[in-house]
PDB file of C-alpha atoms in Angstrom:
ATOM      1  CA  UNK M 257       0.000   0.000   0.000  1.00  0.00           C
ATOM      2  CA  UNK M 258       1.022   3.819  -0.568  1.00  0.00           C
ATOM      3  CA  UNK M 259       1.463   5.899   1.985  1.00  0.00           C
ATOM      4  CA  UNK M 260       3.021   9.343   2.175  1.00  0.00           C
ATOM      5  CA  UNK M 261       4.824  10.498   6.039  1.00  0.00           C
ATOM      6  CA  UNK M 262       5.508  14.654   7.007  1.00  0.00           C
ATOM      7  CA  UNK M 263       7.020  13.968   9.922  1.00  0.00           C
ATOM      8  CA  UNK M 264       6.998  18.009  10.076  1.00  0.00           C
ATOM      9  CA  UNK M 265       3.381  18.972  11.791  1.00  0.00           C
ATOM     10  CA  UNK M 266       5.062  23.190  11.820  1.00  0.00           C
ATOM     11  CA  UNK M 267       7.432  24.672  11.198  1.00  0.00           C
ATOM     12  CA  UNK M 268       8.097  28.403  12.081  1.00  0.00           C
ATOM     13  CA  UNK M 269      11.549  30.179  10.629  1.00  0.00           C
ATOM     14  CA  UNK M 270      12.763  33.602  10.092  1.00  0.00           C
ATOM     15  CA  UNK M 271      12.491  35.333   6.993  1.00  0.00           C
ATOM     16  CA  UNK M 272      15.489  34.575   4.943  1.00  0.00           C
ATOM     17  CA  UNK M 273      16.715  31.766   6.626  1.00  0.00           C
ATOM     18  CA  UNK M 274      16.661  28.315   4.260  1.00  0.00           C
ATOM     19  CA  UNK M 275      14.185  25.404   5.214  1.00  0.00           C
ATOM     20  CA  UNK M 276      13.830  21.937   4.186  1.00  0.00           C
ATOM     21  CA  UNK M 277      10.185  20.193   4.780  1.00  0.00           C
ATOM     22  CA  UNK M 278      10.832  16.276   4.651  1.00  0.00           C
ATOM     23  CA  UNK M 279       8.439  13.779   2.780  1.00  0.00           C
ATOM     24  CA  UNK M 280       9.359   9.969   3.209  1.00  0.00           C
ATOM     25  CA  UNK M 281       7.170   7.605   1.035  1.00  0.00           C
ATOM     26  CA  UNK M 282       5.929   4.425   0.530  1.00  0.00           C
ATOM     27  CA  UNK M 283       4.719   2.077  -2.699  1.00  0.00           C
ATOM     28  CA  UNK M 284       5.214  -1.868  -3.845  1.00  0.00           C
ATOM     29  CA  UNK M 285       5.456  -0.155  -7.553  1.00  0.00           C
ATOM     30  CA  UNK M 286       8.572   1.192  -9.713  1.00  0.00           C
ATOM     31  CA  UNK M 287       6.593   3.293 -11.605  1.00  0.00           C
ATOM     32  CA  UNK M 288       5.562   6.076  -9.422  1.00  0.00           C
ATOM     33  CA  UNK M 289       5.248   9.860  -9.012  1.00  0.00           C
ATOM     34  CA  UNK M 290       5.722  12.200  -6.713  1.00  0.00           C
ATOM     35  CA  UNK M 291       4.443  15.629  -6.042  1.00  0.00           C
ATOM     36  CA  UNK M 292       4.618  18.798  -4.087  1.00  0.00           C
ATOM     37  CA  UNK M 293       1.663  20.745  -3.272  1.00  0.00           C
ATOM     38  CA  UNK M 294       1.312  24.387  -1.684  1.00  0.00           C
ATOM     39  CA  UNK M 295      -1.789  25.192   0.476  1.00  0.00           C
ATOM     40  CA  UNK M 296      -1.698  29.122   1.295  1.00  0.00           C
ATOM     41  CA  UNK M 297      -4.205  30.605   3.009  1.00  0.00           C
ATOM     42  CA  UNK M 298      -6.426  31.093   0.737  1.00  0.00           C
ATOM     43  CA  UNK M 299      -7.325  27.802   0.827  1.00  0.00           C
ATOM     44  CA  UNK M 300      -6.292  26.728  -2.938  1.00  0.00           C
ATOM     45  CA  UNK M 301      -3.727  23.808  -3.310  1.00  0.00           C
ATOM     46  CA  UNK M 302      -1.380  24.525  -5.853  1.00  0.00           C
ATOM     47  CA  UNK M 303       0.835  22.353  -7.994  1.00  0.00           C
ATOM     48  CA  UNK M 304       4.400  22.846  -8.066  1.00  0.00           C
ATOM     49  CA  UNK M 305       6.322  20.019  -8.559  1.00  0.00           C
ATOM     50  CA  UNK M 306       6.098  16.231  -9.908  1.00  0.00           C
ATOM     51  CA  UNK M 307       8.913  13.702 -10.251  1.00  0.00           C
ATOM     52  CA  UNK M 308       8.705   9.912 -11.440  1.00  0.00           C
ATOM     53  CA  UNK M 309      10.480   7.317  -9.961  1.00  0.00           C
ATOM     54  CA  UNK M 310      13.090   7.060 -13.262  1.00  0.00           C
ATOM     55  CA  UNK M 311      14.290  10.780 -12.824  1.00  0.00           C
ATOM     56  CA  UNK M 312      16.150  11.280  -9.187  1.00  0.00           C
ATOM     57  CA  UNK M 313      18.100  14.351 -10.847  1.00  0.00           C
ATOM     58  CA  UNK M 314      17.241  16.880  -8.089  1.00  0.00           C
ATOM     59  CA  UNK M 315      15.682  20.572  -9.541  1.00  0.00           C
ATOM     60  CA  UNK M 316      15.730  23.638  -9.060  1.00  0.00           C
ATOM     61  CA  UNK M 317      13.773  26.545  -9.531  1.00  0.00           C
ATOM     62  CA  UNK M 318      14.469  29.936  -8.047  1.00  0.00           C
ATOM     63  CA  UNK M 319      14.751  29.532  -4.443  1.00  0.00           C
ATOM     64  CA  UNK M 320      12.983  26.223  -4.025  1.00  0.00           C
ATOM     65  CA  UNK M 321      15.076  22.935  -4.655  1.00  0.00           C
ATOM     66  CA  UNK M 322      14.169  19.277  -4.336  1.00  0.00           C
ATOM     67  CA  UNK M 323      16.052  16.292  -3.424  1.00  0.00           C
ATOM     68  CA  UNK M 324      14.664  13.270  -4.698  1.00  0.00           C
ATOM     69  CA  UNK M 325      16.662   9.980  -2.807  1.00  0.00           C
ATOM     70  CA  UNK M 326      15.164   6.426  -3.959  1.00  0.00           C
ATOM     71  CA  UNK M 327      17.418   4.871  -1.520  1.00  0.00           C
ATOM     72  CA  UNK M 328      16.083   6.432   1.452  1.00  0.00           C
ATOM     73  CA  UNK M 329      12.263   6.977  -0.337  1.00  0.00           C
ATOM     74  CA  UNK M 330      12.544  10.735   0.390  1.00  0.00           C
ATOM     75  CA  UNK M 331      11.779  13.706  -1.740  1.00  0.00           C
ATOM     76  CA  UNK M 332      12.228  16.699   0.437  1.00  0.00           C
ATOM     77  CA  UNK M 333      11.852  20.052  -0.679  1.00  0.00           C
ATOM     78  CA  UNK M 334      14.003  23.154   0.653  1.00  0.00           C
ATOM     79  CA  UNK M 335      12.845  26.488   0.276  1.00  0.00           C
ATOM     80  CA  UNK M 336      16.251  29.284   0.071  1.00  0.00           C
ATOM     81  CA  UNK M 337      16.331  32.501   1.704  1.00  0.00           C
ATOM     82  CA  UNK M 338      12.355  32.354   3.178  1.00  0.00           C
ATOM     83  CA  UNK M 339       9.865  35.243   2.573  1.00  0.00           C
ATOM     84  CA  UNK M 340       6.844  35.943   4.094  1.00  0.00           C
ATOM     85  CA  UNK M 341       4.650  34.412   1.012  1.00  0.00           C
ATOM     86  CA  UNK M 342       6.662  31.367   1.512  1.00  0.00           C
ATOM     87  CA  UNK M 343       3.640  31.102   4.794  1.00  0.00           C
ATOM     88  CA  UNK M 344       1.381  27.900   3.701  1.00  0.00           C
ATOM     89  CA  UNK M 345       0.411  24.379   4.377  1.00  0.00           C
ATOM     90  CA  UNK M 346       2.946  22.376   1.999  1.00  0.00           C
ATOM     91  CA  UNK M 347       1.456  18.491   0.958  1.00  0.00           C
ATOM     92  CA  UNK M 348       3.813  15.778  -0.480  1.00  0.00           C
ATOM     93  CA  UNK M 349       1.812  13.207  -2.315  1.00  0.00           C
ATOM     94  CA  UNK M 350       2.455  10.056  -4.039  1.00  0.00           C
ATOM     95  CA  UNK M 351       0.413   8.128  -7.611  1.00  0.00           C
ATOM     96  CA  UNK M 352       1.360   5.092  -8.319  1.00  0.00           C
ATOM     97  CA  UNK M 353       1.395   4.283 -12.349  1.00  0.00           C
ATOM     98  CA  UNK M 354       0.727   0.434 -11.896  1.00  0.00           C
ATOM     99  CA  UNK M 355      -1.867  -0.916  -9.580  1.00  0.00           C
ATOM    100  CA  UNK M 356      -4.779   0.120 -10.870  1.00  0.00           C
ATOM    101  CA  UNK M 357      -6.834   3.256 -11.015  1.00  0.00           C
ATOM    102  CA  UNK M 358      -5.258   4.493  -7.431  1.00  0.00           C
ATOM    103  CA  UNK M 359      -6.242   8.295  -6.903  1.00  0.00           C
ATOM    104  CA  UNK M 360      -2.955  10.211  -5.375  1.00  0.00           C
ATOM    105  CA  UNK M 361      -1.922   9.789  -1.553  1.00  0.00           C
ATOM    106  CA  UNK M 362      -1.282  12.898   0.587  1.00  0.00           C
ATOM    107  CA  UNK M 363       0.889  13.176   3.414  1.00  0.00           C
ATOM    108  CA  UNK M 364      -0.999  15.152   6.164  1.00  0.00           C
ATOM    109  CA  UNK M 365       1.126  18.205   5.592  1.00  0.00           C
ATOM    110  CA  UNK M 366       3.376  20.890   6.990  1.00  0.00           C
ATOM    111  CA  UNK M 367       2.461  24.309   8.210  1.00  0.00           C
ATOM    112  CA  UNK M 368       5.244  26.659   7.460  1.00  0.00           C
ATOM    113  CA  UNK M 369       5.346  29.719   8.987  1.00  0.00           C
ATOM    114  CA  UNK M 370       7.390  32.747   7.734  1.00  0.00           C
ATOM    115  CA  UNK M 371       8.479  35.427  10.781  1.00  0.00           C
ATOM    116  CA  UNK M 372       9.178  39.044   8.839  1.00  0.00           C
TER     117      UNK M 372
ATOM    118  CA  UNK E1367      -4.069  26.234 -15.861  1.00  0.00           C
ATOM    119  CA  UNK E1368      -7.618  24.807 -15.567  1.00  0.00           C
ATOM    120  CA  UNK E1369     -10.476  26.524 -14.501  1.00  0.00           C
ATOM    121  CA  UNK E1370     -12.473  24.812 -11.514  1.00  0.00           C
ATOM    122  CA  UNK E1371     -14.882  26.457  -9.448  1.00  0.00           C
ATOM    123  CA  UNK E1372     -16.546  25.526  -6.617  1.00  0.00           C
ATOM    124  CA  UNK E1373     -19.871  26.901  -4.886  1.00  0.00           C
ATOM    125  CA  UNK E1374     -20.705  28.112  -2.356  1.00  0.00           C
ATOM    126  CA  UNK E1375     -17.678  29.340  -0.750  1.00  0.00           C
ATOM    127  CA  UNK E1376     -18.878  29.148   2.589  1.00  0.00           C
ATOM    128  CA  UNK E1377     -22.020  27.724   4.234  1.00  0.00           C
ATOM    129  CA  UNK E1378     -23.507  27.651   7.587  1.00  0.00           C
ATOM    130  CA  UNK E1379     -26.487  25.508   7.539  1.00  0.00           C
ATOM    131  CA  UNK E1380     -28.963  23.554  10.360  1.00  0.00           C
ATOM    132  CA  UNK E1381     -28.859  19.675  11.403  1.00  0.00           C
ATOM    133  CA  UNK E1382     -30.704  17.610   9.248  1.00  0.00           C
ATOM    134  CA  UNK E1383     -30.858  19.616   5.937  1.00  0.00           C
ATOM    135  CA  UNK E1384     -29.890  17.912   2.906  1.00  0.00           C
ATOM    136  CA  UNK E1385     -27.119  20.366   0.920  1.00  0.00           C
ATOM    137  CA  UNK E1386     -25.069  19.933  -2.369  1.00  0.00           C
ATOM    138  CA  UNK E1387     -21.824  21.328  -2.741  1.00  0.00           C
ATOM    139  CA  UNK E1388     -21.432  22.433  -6.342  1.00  0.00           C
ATOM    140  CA  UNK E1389     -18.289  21.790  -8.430  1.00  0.00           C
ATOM    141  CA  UNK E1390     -17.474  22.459 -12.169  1.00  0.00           C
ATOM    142  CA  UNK E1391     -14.425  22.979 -14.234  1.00  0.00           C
ATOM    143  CA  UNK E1392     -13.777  23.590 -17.927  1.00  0.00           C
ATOM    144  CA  UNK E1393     -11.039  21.724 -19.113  1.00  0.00           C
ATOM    145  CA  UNK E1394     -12.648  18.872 -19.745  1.00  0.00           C
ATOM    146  CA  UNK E1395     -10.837  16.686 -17.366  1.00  0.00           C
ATOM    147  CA  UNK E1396     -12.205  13.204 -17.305  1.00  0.00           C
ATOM    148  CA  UNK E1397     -10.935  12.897 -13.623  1.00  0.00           C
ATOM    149  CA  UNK E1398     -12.255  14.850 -10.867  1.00  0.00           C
ATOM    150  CA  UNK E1399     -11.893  14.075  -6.992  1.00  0.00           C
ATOM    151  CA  UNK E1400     -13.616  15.355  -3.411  1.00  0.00           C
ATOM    152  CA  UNK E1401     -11.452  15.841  -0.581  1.00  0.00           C
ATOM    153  CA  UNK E1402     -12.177  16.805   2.688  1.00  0.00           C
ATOM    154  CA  UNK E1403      -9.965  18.282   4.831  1.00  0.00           C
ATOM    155  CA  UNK E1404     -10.092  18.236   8.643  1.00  0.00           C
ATOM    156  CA  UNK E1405      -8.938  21.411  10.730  1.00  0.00           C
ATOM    157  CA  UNK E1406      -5.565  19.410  11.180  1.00  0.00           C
ATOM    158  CA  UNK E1407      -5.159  20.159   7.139  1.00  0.00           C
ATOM    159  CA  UNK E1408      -4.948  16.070   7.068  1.00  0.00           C
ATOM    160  CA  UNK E1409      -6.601  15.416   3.279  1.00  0.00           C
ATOM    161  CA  UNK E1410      -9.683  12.620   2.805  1.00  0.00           C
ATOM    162  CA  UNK E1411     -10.119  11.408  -0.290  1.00  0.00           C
ATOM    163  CA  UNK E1412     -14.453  10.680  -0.186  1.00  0.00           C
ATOM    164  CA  UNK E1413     -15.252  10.324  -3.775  1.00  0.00           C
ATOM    165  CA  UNK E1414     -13.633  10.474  -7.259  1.00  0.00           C
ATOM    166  CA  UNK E1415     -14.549   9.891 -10.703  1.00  0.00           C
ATOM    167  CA  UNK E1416     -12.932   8.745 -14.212  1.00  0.00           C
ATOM    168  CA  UNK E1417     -15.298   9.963 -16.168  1.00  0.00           C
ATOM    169  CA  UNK E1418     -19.073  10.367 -16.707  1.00  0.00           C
ATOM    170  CA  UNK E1419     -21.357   8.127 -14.659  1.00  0.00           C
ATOM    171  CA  UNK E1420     -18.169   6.530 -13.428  1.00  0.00           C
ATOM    172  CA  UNK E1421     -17.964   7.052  -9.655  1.00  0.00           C
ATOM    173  CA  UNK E1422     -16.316   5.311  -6.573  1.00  0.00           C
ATOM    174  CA  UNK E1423     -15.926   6.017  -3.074  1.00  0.00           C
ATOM    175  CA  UNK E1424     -12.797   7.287  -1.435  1.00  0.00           C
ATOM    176  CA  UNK E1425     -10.822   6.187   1.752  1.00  0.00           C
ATOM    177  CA  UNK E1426     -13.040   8.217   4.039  1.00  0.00           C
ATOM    178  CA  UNK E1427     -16.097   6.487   4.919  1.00  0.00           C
ATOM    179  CA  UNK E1428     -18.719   9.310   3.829  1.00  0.00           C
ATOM    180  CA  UNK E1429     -22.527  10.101   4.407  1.00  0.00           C
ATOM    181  CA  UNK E1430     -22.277  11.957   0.860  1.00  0.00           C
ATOM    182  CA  UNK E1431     -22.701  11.211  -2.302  1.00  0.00           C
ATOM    183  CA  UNK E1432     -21.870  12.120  -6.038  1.00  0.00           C
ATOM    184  CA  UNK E1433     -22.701  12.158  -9.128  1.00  0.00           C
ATOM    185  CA  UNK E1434     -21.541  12.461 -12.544  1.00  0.00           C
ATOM    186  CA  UNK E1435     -23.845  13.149 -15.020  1.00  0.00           C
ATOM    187  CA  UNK E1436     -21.752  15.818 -17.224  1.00  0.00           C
ATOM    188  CA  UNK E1437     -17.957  15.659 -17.621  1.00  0.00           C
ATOM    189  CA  UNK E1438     -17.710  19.253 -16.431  1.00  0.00           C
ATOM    190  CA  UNK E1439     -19.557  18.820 -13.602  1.00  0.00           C
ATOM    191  CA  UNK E1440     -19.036  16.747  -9.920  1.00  0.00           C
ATOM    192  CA  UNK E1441     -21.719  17.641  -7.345  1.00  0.00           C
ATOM    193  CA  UNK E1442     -21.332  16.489  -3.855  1.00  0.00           C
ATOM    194  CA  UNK E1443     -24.605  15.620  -1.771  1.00  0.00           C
ATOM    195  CA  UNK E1444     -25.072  15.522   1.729  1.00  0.00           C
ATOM    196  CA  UNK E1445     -28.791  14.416   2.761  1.00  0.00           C
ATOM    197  CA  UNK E1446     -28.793  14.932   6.329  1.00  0.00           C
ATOM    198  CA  UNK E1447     -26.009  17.272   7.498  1.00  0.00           C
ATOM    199  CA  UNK E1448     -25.053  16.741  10.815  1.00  0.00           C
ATOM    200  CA  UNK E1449     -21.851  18.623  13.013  1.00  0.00           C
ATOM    201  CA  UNK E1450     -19.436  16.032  12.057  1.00  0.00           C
ATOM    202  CA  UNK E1451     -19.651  16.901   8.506  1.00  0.00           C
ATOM    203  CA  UNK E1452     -18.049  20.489   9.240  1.00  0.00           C
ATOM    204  CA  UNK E1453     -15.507  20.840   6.982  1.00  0.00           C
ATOM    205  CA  UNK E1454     -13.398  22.643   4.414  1.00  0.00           C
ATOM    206  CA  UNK E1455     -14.589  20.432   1.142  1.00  0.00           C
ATOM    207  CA  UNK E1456     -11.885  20.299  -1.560  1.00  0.00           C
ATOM    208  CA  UNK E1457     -12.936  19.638  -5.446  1.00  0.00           C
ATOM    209  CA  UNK E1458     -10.183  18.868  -7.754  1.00  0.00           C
ATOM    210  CA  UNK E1459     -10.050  17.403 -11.383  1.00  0.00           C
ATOM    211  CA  UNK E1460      -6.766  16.318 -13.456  1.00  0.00           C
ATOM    212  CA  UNK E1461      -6.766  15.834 -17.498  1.00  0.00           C
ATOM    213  CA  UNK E1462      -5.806  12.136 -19.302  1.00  0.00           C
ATOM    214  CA  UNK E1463      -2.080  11.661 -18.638  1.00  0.00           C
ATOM    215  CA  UNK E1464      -1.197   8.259 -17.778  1.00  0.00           C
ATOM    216  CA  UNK E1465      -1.855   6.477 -14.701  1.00  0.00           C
ATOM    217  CA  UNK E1466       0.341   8.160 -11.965  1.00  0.00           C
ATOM    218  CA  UNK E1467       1.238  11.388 -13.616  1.00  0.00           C
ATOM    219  CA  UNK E1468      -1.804  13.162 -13.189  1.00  0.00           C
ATOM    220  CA  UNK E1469      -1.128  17.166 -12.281  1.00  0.00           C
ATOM    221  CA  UNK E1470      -4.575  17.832 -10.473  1.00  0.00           C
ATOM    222  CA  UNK E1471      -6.374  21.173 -10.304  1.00  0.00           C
ATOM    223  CA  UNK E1472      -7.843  22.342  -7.471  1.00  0.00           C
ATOM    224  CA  UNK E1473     -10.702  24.515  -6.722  1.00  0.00           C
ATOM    225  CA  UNK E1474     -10.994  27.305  -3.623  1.00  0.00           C
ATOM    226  CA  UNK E1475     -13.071  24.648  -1.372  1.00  0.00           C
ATOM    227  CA  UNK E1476     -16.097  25.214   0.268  1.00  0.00           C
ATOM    228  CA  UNK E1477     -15.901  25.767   3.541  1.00  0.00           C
ATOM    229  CA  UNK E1478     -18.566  23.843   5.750  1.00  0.00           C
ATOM    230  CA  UNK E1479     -20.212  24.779   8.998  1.00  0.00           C
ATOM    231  CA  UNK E1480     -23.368  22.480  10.593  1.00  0.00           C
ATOM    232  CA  UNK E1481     -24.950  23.836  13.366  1.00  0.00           C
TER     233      UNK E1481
END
């Protein structure tokens, strides 16, 4: 079975300082993806990343980086030099390509908080 | 990005009234999912869909139910609110990529209150 673990219930930093939000997964499969969501206040969860389980090249874009690690199931996501917007509930999730018609798995998220 | 909209935004409402929590998008995603999502921002999958009258329930045992009647649109039904069912509801849909690589969409939630 899938299942997706934030160990991270909150986190609070100050602006500018560089946070990493850890997601450690689960799945039988070798085909699977992984995703990042962002939850900001507003309420809207929005999309930013999604890896599959053949690509553990780590990315970057602008001050947000993630580290994909097969051999430890973990595809954490670091956020550079904090700001303010940075504030939201972040949700790693997990689809699995092969068994079946499997909606994706969330983790149960991590509330980041972003001191000015 | 795909357009999904969900109504109403927020809604108190009384024990014992039957409500439907409206959601429709435009992209023509055959996919569309119902989450609910508890005050500790923990997300239940309750319902999804594949595609029109194609529905199945979700992980979260649920007094709702949907249907699926027009690709555009998922409507969620509740026939007897009751407190427990105070929530944030969460509609999202995702268009055909293959199994597993589905980006999903999500709409601005409804926002549930039962008295």
């Amino acid at each position: 079975a899938q299942k997706v673990t934030q160990a991270q219930t909150e986190i609070s930093v100050v602006e500018k300082e560089d946070v990493t939000l850890d997601c450690v997964y689960e799945t039988r499969d070798t085909t699977y993806y992984l995703f990042w969501y962002k939850q900001p206040p507003s309420g809207e969860l929005v999309f930013l990343i999604r890896r599959n389980s053949f690509d553990e090249q780590n990315e970057i874009s602008g001050r947000y980086s993630w580290n994909f690690q097969k051999s430890t199931s973990s595809f954490n996501f670091t956020i550079t030099a904090s700001q303010v917007v940075d504030s939201a509930v972040y949700f790693c999730a997990l689809s699995e390509a092969l068994s079946g018609n499997t909606p994706l798995v969330f983790g149960k998220g991590t509330r980041l908080s972003v001191i000015a | 990005e795909a357009d999904i909209y969900q109504t109403p935004r927020y809604l108190v409402i009384g024990t014992g009234k039957k409500i439907t929590l409206e959601c429709s998008q435009t992209m023509g995603h055959d996919k569309m999912y119902w989450y609910q999502q508890d005050p500790g921002m923990e997300l239940h999958l309750i319902h999804y869909s594949y595609g029109v009258n194609s529905t199945e329930k979700g992980d979260l045992s649920s007094e709702s139910t949907v249907s699926r009647i027009r690709t555009e649109h998922f409507p969620l039904t509740l026939e007897s609110a009751r407190p427990s069912h105070t929530s944030q509801y969460l509609c999202a849909s995702s268009p055909p990529l293959p199994w597993g690589n589905e980006k999903l969409f999500f709409g601005s939630g409804t926002q549930l209150s039962v008295l």
